[in-house]
Tab-separated table of C-alpha atoms and ligand atoms in Angstrom:
chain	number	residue	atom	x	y	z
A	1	UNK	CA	-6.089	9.985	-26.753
A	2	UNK	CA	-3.868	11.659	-24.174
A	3	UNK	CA	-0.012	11.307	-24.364
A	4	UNK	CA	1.596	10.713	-21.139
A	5	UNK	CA	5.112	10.269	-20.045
A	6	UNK	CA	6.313	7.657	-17.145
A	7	UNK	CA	8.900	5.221	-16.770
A	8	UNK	CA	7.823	1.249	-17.753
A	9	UNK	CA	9.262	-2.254	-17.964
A	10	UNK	CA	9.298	-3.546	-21.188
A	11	UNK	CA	9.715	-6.796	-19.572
A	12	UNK	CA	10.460	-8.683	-16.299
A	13	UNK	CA	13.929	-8.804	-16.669
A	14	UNK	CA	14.508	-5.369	-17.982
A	15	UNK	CA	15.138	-2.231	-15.840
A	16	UNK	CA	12.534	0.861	-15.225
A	17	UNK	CA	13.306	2.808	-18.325
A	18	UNK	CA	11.482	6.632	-20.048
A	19	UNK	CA	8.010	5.338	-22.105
A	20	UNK	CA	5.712	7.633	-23.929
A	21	UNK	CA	2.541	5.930	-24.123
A	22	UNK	CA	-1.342	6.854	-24.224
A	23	UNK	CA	-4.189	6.891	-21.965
A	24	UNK	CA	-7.946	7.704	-23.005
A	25	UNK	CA	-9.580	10.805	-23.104
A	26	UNK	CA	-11.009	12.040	-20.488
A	27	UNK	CA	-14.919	10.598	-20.225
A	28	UNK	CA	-17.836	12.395	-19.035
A	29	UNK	CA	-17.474	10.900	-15.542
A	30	UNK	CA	-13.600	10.776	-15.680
A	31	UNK	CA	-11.346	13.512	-14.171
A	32	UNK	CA	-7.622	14.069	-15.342
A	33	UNK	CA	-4.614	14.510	-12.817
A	34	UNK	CA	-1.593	15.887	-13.130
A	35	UNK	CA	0.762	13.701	-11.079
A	36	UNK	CA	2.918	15.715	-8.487
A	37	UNK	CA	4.500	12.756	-6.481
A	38	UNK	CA	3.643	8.495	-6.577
A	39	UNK	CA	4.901	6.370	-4.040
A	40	UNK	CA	6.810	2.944	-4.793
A	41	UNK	CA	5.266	-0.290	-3.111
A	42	UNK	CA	6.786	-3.362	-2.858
A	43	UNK	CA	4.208	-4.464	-4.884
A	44	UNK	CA	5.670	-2.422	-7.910
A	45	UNK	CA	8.501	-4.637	-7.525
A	46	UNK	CA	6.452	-8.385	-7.114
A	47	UNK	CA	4.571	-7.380	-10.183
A	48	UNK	CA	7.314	-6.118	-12.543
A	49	UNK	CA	9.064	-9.322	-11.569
A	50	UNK	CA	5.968	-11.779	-12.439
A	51	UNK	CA	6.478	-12.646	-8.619
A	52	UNK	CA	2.443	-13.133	-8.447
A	53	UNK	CA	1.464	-13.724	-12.130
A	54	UNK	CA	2.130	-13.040	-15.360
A	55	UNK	CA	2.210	-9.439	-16.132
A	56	UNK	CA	1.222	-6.977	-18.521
A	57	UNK	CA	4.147	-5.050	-20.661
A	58	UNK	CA	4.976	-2.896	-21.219
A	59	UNK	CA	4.210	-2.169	-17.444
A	60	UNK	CA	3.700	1.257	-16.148
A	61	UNK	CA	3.886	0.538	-12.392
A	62	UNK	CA	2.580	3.563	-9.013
A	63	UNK	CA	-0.328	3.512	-7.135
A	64	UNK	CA	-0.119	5.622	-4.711
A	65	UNK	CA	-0.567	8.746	-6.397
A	66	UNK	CA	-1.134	12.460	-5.389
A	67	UNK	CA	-1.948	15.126	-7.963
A	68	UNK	CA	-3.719	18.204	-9.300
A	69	UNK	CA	-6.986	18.455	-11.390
A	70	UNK	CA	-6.199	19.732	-14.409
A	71	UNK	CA	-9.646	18.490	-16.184
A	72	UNK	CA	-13.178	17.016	-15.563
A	73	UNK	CA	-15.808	15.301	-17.538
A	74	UNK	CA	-19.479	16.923	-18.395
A	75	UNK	CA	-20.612	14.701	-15.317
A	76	UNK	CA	-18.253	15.002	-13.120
A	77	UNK	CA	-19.859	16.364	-9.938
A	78	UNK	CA	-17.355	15.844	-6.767
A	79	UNK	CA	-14.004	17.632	-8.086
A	80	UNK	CA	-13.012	21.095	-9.823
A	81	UNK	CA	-9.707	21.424	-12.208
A	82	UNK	CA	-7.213	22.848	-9.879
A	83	UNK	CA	-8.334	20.679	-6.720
A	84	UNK	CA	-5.884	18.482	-4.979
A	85	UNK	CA	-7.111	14.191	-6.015
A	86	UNK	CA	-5.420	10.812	-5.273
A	87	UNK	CA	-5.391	7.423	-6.707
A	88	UNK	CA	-4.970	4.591	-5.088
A	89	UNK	CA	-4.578	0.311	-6.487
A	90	UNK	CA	-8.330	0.837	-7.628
A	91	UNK	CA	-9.887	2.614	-10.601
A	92	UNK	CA	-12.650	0.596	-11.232
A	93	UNK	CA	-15.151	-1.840	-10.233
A	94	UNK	CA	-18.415	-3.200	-11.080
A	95	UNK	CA	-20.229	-0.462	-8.345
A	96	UNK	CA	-23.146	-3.552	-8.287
A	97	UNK	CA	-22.163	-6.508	-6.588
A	98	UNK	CA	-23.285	-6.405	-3.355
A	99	UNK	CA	-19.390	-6.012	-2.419
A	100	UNK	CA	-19.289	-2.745	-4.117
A	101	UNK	CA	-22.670	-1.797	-2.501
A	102	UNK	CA	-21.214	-2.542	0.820
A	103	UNK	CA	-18.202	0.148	-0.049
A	104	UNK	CA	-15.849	-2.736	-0.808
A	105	UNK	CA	-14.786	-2.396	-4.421
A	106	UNK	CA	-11.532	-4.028	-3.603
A	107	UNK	CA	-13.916	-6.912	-3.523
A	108	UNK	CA	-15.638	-6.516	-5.788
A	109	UNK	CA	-17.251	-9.869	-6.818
A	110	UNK	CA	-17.327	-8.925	-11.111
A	111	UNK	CA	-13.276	-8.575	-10.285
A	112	UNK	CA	-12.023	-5.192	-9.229
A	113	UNK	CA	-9.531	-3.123	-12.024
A	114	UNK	CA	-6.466	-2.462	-10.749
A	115	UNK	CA	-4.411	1.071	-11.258
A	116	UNK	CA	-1.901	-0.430	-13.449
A	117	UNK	CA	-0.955	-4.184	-14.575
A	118	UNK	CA	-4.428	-5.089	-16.051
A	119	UNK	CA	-6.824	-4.961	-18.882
A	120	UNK	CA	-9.621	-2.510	-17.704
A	121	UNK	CA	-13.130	-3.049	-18.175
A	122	UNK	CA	-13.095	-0.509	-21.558
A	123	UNK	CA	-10.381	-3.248	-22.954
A	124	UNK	CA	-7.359	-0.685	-22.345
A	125	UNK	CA	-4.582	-1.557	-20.681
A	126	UNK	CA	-4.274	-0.176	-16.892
A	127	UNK	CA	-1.142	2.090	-16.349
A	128	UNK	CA	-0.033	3.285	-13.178
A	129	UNK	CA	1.298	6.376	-11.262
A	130	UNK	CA	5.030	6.819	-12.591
A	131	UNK	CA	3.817	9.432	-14.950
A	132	UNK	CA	2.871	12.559	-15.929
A	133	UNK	CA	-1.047	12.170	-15.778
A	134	UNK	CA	-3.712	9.515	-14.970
A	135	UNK	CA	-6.945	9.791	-16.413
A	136	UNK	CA	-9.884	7.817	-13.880
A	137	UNK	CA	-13.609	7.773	-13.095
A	138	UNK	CA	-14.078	10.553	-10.512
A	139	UNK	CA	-15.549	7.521	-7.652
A	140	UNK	CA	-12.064	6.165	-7.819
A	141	UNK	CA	-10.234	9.128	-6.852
A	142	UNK	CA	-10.236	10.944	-3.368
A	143	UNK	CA	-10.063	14.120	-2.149
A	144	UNK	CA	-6.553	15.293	-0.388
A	145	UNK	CA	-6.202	18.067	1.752
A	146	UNK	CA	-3.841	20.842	1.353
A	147	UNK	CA	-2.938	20.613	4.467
A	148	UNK	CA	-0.084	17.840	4.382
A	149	UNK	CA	2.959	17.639	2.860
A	150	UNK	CA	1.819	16.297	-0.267
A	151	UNK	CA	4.939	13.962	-1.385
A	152	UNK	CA	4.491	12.269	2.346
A	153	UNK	CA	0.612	11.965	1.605
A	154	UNK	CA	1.107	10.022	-1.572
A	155	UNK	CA	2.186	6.403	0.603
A	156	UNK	CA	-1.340	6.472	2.422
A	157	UNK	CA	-2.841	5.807	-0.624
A	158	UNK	CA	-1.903	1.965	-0.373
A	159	UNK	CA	0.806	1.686	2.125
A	160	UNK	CA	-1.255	3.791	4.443
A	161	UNK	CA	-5.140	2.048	3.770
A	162	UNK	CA	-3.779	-1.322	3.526
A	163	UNK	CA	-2.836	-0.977	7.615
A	164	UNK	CA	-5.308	1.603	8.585
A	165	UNK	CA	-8.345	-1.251	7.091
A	166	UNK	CA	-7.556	-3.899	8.874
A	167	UNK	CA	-6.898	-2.507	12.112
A	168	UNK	CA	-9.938	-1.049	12.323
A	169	UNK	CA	-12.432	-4.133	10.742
A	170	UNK	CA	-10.874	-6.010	13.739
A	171	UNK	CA	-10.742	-2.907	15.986
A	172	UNK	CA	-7.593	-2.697	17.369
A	173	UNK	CA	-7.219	0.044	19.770
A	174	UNK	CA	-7.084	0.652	23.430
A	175	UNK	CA	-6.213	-2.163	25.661
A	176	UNK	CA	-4.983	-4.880	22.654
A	177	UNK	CA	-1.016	-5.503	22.327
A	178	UNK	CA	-0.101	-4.845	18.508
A	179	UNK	CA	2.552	-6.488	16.897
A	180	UNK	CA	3.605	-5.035	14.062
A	181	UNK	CA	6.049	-7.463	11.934
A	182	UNK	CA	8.576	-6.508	9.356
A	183	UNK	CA	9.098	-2.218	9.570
A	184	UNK	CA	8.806	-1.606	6.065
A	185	UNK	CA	6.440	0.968	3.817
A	186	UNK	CA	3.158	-0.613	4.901
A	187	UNK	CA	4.993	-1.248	8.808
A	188	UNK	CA	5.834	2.110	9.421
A	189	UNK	CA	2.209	2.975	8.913
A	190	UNK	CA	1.088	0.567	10.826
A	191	UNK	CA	2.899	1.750	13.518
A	192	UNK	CA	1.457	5.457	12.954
A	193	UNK	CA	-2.264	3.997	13.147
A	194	UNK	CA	-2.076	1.462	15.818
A	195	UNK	CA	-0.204	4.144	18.440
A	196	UNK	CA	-3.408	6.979	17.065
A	197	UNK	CA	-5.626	3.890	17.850
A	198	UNK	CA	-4.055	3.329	21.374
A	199	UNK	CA	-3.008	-0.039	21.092
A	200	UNK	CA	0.450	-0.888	22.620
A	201	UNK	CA	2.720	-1.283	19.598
A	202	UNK	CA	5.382	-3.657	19.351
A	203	UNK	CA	8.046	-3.770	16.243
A	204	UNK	CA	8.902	-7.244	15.346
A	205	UNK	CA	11.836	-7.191	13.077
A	206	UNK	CA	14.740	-8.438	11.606
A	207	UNK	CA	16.692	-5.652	11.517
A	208	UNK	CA	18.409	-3.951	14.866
A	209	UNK	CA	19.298	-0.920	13.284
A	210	UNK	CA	15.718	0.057	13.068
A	211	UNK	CA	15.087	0.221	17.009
A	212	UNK	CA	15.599	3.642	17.391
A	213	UNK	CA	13.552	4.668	14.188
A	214	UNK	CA	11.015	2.256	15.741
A	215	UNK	CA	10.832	4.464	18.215
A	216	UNK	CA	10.168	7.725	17.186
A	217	UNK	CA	7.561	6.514	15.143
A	218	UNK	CA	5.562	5.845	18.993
A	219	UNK	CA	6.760	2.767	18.967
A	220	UNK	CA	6.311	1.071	22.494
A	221	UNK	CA	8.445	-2.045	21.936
A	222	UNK	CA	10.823	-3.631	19.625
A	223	UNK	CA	11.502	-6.991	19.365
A	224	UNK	CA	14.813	-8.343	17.151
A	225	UNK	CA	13.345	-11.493	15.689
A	226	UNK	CA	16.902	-13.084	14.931
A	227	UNK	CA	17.052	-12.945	18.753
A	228	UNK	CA	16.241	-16.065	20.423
A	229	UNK	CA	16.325	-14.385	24.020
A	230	UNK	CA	14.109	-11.371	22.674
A	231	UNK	CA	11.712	-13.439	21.036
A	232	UNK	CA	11.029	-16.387	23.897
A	233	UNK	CA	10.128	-13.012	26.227
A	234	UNK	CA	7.277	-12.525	23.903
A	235	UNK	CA	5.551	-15.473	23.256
A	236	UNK	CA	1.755	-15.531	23.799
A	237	UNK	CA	1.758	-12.150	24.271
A	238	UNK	CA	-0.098	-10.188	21.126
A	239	UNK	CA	-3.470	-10.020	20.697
A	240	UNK	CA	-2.502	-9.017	17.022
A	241	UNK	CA	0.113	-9.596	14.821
A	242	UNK	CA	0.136	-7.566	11.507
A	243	UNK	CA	2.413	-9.326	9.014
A	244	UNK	CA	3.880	-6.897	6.379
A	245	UNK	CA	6.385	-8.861	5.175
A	246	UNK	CA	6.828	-9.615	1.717
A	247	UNK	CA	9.170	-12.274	1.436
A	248	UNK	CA	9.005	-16.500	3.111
A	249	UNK	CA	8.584	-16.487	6.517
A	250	UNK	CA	7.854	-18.753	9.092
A	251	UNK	CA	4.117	-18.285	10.412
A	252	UNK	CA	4.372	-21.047	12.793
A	253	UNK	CA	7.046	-19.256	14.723
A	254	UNK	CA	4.957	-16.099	14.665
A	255	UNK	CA	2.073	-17.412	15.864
A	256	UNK	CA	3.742	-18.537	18.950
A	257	UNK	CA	3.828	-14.763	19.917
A	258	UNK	CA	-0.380	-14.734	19.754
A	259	UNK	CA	-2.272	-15.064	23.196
A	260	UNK	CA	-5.022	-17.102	23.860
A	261	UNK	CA	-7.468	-16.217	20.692
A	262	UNK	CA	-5.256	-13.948	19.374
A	263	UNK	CA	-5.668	-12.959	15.687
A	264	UNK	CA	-2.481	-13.034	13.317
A	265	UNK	CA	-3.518	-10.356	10.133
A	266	UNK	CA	-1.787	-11.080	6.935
A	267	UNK	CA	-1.246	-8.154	4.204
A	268	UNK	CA	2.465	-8.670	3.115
A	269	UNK	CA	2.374	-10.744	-0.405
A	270	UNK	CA	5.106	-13.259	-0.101
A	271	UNK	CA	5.218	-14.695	-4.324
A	272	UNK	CA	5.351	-18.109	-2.302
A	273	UNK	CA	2.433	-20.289	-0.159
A	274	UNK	CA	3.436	-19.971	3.729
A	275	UNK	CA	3.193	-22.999	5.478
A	276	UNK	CA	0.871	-23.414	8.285
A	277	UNK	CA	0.481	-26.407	10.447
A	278	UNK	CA	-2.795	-27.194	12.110
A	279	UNK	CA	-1.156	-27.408	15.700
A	280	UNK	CA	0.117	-23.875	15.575
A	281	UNK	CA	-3.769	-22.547	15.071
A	282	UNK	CA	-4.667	-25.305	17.882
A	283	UNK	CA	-3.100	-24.256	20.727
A	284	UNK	CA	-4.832	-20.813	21.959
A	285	UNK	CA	-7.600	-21.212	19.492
A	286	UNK	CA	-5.444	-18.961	17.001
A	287	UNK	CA	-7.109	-17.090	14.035
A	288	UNK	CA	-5.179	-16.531	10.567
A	289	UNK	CA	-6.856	-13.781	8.445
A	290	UNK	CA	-5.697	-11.514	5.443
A	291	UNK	CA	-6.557	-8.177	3.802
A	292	UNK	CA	-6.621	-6.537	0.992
A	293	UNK	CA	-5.671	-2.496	0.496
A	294	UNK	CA	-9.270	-1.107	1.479
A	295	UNK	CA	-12.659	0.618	0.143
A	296	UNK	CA	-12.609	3.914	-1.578
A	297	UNK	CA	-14.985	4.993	1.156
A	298	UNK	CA	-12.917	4.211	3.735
A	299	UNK	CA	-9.451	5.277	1.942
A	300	UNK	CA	-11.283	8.780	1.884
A	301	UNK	CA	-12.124	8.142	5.886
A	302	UNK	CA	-8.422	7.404	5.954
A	303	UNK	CA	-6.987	10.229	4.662
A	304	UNK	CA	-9.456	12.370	6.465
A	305	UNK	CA	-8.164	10.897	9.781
A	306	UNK	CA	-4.157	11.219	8.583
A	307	UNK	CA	-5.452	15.216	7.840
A	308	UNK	CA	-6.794	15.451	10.979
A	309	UNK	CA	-4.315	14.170	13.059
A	310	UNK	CA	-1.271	15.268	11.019
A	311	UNK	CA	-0.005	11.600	10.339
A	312	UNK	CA	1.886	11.288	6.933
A	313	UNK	CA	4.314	8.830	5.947
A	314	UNK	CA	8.359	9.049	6.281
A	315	UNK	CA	9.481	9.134	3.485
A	316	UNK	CA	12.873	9.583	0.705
A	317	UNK	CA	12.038	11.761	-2.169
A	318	UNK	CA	14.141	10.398	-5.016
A	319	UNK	CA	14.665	10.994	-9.233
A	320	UNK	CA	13.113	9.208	-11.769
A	321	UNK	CA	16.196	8.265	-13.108
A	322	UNK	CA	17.025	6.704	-9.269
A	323	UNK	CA	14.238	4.453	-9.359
A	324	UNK	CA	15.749	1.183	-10.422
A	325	UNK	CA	18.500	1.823	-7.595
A	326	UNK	CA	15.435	2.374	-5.072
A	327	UNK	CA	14.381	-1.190	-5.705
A	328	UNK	CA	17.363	-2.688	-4.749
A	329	UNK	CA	17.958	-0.710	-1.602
A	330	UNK	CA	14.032	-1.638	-0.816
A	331	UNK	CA	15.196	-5.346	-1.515
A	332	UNK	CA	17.303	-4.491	1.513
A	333	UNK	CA	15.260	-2.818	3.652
A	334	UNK	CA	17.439	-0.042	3.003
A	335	UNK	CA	14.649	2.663	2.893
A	336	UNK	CA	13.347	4.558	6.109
A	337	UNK	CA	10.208	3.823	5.032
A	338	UNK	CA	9.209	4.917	1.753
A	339	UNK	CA	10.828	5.887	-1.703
A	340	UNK	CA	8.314	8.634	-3.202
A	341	UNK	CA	9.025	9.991	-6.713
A	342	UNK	CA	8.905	13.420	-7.564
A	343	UNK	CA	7.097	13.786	-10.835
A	344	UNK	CA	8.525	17.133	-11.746
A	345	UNK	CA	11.770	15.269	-12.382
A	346	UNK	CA	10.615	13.324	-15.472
B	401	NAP	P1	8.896	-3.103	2.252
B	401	NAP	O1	8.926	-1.627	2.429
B	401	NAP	O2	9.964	-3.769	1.467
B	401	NAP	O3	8.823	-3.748	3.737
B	401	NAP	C1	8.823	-5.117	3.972
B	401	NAP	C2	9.540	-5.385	5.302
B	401	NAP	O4	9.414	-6.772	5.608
B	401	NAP	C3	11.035	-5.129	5.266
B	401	NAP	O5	11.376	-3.785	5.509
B	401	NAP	C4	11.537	-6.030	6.384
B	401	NAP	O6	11.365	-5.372	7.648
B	401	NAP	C5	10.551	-7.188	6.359
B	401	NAP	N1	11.111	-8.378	5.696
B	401	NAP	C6	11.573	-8.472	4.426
B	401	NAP	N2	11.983	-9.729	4.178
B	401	NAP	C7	11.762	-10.435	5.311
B	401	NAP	C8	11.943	-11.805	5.684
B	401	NAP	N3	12.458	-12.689	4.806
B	401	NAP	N4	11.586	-12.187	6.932
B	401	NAP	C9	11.063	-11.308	7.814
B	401	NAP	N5	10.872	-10.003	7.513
B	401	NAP	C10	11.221	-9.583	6.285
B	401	NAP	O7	7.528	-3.557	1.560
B	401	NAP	P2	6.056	-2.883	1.648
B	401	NAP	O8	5.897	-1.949	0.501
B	401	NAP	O9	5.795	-2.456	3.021
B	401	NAP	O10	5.140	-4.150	1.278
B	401	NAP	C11	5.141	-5.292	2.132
B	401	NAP	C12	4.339	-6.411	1.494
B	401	NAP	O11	2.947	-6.056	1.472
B	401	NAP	C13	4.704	-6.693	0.033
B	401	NAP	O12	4.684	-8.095	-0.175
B	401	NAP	C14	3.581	-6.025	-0.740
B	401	NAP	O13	3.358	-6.583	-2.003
B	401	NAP	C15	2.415	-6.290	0.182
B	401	NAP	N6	1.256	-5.415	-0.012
B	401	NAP	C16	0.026	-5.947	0.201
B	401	NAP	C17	-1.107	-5.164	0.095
B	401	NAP	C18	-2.451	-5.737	0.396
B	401	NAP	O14	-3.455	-5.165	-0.063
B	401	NAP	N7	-2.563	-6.785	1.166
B	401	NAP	C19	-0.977	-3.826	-0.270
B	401	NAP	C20	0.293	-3.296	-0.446
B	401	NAP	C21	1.419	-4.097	-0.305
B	401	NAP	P3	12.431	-5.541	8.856
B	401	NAP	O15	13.722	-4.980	8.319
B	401	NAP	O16	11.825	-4.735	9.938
B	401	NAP	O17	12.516	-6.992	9.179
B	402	ZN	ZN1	1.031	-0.904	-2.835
């Protein structure tokens, strides 16, 4: 076994706290990384709370990780020690299902094994990116240029697919009004894409400090949504909505703010059901949809295209040791847009 350091819960009600704990040799089709920098989702936060379901402790939460090679299996054929790799939520699937065929392991029909917060298919427990190392099957991890700053790479890895998938399945680009709703981690990005896409991008939000950020992220518009004025100038205007926000909301009001067959794209992960009335999907023959992270095929297109077109993520490098504080600012959308950790201060 390999002996890695991160920081875990030992429960849901206890804090983020130093945990030496092991991870499995490296396989014959398994390549080791040596983490450099792992962003923190909001989703670190609903699952160390139980928010979704019960979790597994000790938890070792981070999937959005960015890293070196430091060794490959016999097999391996697709990365070198010393090359540049990221992980994302995924690190195995069945690679059968006709999901997985399709390049949609997050899918996957067998049930897809997520980076951290699960029982993987070899019966070990799944633990995530706050750590020294990761240890993963070389078709779950993606190549990363050198190119980028590295730390502001690590958020595409879920922050950064979960936006870019959706907006292109339902190809938003040229011509379409985007809203983009709640300016968070995944909003920011959202932002990024939909402007590189050529959509018109609109900021809904409940925060009016964040105009001017809005803003120089190519921002077109922004909308304060506690703003009865601002908000009756925009309804039926969006031919997208894409809903980032991760706590109770009220769709119904949101969907006002569709046009006519305009498409409302949920990928925030409130811990509660949203209510929905028939009526509000009635009137401009509305669509409701939802997605989940994205592919490893496409998170490699992904990254390919942030490469290309220099997008990263903005982000807050902070300490280990300031990681439970970083929840609580998150919790207040006190974070411009993403808390990364630096590894090297373990
Ligand atoms: P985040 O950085 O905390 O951003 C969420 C943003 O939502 C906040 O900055 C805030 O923006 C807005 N917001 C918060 N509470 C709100 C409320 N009550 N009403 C309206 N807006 C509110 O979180 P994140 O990391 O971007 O993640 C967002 C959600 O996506 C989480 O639930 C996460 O679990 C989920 N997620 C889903 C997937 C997927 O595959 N579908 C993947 C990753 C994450 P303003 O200040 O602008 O209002
Ligand atoms: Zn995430």
């Amino acid at each position: 076994m390999i002996e890695s350091k991160g920081y875990a819960a030992q429960s849901p009600t206890s804090d983020l706290a130093p945990w030496t704990f092991e991870r499995r040799d490296v396989g014959a089709h398994d390549v080791q990384i040596e983490i450099l920098f792992c962003g923190v989702c909001h989703s670190d936060y609903h699952q160390i709370k139980n928010d979704w379901f019960p979790g597994v402790f000790p938890m070792v939460p981070g999937h959005e990780i960015v890293g070196r090679i430091t060794q490959v299996g016999d097999h391996v054929k697709n990365f070198k020690v010393g090359d540049l790799a990221g992980v994302g939520c995924l690190v195995d699937s069945c690679q059968t299902c006709a999901n997985c065929q399709q390049d949609l392991e997050q899918y996957c029909l067998e049930g897809n094994t997520q980076t951290y917060n699960q029982v993987g298919r070899d019966g070990n427990v799944t633990y995530g990116g706050y750590a020294n190392n990761i240890v993963v099957r070389e078709e779950f991890a993606l190549h990363v240029s050198e190119k980028l700053d590295l730390a502001a790479v690590a958020p595409l890895l879920c922050a950064g697919i979960t936006t870019y998938s959706p907006l292109r399945y339902w190809k938003v680009g040229q011509g379409h009004k985007l809203a983009v709703l709640g300016l968070g981690g995944l909003g920011h990005m959202a932002v990024k894409w939909g402007v590189a896409f050529g959509a018109e991008v609109t900021v809904l939000s409940t925060s009016p400090d964040k105009e001017a950020a809005a803003r120089a992220l190519g921002a077109h518009n922004f909308v304060v949504t506690k703003d009865e004025a601002q908000v009756a100038a925009v309804k039926g205007s969006f031919d997208f909505i894409l809903d980032t926000v991760s706590a109770q909301h009220d769709l119904g009001m949101y969907l006002s703010l569709l046009a006519t067959n305009g498409t409302h794209i949920i990928v925030g992960a409130p811990p509660k059901p949203l209510d929905l009335s028939a009526f509000s999907l009635f009137d401009g023959r509305k669509s409701v949809v939802g997605s989940s992270i994205g592919g490893i095929a496409e998170t490699q297109e992904m990254l390919d295209f942030a490469a290309e077109h220099n997008i990263v993520s903005d982000i807050e490098l902070i300490n280990f040791k300031d990681i439970n504080t970083a929840y609580e600012r998150m919790l207040k959308g006190d974070v411009r847009y993403r808390f990364v950790i630096d590894i090297a201060t373990l």
